[in-house]
Tab-separated table of C-alpha atoms in Angstrom:
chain	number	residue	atom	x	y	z
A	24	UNK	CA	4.240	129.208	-38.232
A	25	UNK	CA	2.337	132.290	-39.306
A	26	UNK	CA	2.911	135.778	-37.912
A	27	UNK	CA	0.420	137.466	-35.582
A	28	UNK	CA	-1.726	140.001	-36.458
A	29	UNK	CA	0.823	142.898	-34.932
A	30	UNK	CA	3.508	141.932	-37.311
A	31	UNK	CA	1.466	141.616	-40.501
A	32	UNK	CA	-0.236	144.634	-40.414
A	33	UNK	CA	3.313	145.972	-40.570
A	34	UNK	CA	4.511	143.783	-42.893
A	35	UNK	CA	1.916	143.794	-45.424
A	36	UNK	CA	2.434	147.826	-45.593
A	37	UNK	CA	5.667	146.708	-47.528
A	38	UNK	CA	3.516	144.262	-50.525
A	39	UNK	CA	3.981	146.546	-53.046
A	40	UNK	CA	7.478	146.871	-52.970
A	41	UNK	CA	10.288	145.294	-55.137
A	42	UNK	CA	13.380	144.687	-54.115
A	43	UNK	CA	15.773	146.343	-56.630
A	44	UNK	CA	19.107	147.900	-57.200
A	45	UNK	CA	17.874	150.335	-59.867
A	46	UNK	CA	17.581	152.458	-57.069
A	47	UNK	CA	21.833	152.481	-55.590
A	48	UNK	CA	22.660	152.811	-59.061
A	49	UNK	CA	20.823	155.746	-59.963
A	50	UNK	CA	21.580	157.636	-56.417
A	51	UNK	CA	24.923	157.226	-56.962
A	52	UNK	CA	25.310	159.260	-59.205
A	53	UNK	CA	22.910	161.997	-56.797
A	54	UNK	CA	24.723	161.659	-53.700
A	55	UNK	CA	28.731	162.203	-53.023
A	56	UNK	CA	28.568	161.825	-49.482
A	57	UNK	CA	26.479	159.026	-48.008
A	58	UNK	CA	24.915	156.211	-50.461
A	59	UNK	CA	22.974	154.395	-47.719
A	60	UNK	CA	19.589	156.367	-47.275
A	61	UNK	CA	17.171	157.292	-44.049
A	62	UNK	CA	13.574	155.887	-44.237
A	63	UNK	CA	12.636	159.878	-44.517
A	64	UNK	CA	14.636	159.926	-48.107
A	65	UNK	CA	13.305	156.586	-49.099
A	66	UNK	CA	9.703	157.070	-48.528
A	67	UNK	CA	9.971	160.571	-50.725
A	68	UNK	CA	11.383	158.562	-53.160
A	69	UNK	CA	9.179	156.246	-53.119
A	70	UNK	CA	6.511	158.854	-53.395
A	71	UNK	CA	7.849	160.289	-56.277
A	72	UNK	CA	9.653	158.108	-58.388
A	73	UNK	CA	7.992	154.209	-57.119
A	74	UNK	CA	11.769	153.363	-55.897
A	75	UNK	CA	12.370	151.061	-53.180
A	76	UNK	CA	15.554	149.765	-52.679
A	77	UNK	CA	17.902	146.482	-51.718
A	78	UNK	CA	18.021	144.267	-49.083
A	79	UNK	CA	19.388	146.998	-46.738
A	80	UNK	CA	17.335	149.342	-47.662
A	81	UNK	CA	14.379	146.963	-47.339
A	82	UNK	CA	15.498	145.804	-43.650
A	83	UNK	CA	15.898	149.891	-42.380
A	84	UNK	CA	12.723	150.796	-43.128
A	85	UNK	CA	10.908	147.341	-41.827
A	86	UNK	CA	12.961	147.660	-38.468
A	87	UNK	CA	11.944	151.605	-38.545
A	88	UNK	CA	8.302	151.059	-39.215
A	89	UNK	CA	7.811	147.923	-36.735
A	90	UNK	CA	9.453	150.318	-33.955
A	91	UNK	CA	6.994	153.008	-34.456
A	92	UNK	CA	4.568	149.963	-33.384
A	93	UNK	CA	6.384	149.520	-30.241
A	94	UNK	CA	7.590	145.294	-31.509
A	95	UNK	CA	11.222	144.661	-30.600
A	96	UNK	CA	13.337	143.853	-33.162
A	97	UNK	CA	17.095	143.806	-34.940
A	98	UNK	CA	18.822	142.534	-38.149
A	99	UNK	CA	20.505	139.420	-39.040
A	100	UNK	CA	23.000	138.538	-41.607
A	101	UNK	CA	23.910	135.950	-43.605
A	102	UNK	CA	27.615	135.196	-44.912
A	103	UNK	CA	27.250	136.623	-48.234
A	104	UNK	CA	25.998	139.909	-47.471
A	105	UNK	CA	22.206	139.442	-47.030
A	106	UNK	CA	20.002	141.073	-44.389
A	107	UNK	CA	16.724	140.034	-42.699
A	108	UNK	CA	15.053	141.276	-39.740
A	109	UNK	CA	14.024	139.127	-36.508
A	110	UNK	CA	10.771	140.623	-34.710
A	111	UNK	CA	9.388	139.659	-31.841
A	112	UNK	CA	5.845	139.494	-30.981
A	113	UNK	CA	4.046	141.335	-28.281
A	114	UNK	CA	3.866	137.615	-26.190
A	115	UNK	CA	7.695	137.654	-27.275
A	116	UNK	CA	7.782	134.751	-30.038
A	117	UNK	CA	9.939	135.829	-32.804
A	118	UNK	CA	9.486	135.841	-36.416
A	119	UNK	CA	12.271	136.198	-39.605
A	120	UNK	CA	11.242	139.031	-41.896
A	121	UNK	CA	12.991	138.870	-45.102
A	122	UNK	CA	11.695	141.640	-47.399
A	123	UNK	CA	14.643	141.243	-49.341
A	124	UNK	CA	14.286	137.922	-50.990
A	125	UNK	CA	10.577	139.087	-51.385
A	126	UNK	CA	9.267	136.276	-49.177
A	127	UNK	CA	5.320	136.187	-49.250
A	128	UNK	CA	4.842	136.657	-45.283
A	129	UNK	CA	7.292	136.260	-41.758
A	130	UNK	CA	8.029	132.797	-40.541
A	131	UNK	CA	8.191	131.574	-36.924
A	132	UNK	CA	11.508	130.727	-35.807
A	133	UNK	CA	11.128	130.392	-31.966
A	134	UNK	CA	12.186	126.393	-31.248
A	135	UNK	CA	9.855	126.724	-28.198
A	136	UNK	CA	6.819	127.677	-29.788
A	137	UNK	CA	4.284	124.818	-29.919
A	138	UNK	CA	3.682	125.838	-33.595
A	139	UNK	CA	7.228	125.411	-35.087
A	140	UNK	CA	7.631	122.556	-36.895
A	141	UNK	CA	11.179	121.566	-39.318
A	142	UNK	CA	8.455	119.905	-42.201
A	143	UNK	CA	8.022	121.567	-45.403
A	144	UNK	CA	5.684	124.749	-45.766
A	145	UNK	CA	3.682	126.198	-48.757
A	146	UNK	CA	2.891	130.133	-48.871
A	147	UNK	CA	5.672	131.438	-47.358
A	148	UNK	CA	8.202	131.777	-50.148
A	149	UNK	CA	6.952	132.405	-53.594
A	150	UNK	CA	7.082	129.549	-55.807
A	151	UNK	CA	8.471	127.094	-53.701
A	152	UNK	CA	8.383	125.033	-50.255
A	153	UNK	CA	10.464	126.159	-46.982
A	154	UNK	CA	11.588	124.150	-44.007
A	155	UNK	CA	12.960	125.884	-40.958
A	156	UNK	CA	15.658	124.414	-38.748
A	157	UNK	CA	17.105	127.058	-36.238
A	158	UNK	CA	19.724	125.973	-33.843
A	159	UNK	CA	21.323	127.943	-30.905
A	160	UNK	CA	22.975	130.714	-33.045
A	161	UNK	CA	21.820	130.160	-36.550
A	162	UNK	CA	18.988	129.243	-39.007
A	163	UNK	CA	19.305	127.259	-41.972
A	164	UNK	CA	16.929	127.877	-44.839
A	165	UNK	CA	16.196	125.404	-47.529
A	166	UNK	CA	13.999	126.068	-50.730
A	167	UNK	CA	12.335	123.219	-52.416
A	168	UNK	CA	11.332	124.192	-56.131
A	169	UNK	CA	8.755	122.868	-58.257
A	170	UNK	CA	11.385	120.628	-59.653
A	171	UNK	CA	12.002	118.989	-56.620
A	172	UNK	CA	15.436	120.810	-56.549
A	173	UNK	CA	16.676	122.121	-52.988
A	174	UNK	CA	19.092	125.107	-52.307
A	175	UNK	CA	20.317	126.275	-48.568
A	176	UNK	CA	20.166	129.857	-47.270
A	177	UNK	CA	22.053	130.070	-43.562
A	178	UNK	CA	21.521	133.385	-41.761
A	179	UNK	CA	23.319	134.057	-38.201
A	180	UNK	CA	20.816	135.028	-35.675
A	181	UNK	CA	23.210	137.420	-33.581
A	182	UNK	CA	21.511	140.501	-33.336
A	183	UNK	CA	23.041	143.374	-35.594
A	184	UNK	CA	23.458	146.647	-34.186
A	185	UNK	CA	21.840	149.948	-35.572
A	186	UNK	CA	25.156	151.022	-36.423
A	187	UNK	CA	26.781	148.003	-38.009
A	188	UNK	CA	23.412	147.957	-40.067
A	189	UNK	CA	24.178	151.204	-41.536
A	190	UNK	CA	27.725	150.600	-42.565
A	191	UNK	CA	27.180	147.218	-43.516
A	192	UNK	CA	24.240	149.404	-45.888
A	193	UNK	CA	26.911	151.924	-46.673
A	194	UNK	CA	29.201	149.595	-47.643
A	195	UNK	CA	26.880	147.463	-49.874
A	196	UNK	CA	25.248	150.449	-51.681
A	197	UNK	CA	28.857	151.628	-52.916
A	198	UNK	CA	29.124	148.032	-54.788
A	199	UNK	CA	27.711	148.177	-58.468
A	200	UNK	CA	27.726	144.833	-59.944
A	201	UNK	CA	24.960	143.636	-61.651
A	202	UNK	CA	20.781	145.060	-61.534
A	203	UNK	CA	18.553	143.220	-60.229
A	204	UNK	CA	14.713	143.234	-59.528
A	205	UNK	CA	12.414	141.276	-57.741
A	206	UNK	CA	8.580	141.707	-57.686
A	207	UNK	CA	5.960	139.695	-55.436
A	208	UNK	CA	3.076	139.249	-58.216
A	209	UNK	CA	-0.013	138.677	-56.046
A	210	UNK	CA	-2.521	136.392	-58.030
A	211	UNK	CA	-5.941	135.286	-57.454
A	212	UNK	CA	-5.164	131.848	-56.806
A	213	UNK	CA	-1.006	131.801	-55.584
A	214	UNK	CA	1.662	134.804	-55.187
A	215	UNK	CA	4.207	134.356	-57.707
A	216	UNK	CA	7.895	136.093	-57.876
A	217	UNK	CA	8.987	138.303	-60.939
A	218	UNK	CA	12.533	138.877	-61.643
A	219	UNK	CA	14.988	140.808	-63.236
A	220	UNK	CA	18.491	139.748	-63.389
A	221	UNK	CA	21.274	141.017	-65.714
A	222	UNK	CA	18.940	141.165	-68.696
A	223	UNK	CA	17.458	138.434	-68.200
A	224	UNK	CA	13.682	138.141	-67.111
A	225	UNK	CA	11.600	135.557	-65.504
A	226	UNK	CA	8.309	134.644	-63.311
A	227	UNK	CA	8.650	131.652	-60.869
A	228	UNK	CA	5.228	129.544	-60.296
A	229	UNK	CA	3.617	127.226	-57.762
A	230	UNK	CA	3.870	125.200	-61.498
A	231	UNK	CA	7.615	126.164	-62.101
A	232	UNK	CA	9.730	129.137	-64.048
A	233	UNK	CA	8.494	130.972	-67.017
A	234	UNK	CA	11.037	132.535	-68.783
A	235	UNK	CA	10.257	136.020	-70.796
A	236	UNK	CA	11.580	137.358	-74.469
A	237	UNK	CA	14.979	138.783	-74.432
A	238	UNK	CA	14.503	142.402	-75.245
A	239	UNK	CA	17.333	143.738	-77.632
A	240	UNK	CA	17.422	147.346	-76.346
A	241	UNK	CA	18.015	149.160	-72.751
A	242	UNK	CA	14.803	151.361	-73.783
A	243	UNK	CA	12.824	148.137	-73.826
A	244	UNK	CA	14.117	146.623	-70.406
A	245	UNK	CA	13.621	149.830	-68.917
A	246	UNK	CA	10.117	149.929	-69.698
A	247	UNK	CA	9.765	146.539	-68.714
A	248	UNK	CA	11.059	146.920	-65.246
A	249	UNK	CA	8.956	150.088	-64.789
A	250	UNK	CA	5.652	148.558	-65.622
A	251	UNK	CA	6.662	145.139	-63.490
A	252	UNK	CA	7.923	146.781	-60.558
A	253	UNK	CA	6.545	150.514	-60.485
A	254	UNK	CA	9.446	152.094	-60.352
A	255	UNK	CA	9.832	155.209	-62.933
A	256	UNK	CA	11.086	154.302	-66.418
A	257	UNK	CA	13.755	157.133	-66.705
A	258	UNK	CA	15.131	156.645	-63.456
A	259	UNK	CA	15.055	152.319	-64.951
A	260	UNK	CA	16.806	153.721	-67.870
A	261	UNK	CA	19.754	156.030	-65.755
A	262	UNK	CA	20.505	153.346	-63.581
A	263	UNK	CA	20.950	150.670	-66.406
A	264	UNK	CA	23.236	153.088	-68.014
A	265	UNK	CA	25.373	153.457	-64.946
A	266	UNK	CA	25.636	150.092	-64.477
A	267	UNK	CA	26.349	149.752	-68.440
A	268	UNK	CA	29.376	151.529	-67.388
């Protein structure tokens, strides 16, 4: 169920990288025109300021960088506003990408493929188990936690076009609701998942969830964020402020 070397050499370009909405937050308050940003603007802000970006964000520059490589590929949604990417091989198996729930490494979704199997996987998804089950026109998702608890992700596997990406993007970066981070924390012995979510902070373990002190300032959190994800602690603190708002 493991990519092939062409994809991960790709994919592992993007291990570093959080996904976040520090970033939408703090550039809206830059840009009065377009909100949804090229890979050319993200990687300089990446560069200078550790930024990476949502789910959108995450899935444009994947699909950007694995077409510089010459590997086919396109989006897919899921009915709440999520975005993956779907790559295909260079024998033409294809693989789900999902940078933006930070999963560890692509997954193998082609029913033919005399690797796929529907059992339960380790090392794909931080801190829990995965089982695959793609049908015709969709894939259903299910996390097992440490707890033995199961939740269901469903993504539709119609390709997205280029420019229903970007306006689906657009659309999303406009919407300020909550921040949110999410950090791959590669570990000698597992690859955990870090997360920030409305002031709240945890790390989620092969073992289970460890949950981290409340902080009772936006000073603190922003530090926090910054040294857990990278990203710069003033831009942190902006963004918290506009969402604050």
């Amino acid at each position: 169920m493991k990519a092939t070397k062409d994809i991960l050499q790709i994919w592992r370009k993007f291990n570093d990288f959080p996904m976040e909405t520090i970033t939408k937050a703090w550039y809206s308050q830059i840009s009065l025109d377009n909100k949804q940003r090229t890979v050319e603007l993200m990687k300089l802000h990446r560069e200078k300021y550790g930024t990476s970006g949502n789910c959108f964000d995450l899935a444009i520059w994947l699909i950007d960088e694995f077409r510089k490589n010459d590997l086919n590929c396109y989006a897919i949604f899921t009915p709440h506003s999520h975005v993956a990417v779907v790559v295909a091989n260079e024998e033409g198996s294809t693989y789900l990408c999902d940078l933006g729930d930070q999963w560890i490494e692509p997954i193998l979704i082609d029913r033919q493929h005399e690797e796929y199997t529907e059992e339960f996987l380790e090392g794909f998804f931080p801190g829990s188990k995965i089982r695959m089950n793609v049908q015709s026109n969709h894939l259903v998702v299910t996390y097992r936690r440490p707890n033995g608890k199961d939740s269901k992700q469903r993504f539709d596997l119609t390709p997205i076009s280029d420019d229903e990406l970007l306006a689906a993007g657009e659309k999303t970066q406009r919407k300020l609701i909550t921040p949110l981070v999410e950090k791959r924390l590669f570990l000698v012995d597992q690859v955990a998942h870090w997360e920030f979510d409305n002031y709240k902070s945890f790390t989620s373990y092969k073992t289970g969830r460890e949950k981290e002190i409340e902080l009772g300032s936006m000073e603190e959190w922003a530090n926090r964020i910054s040294r857990k994800s990278g990203i710069n602690e003033e831009i942190v603190l902006k963004a918290l402020k506009v969402y604050s708002k």
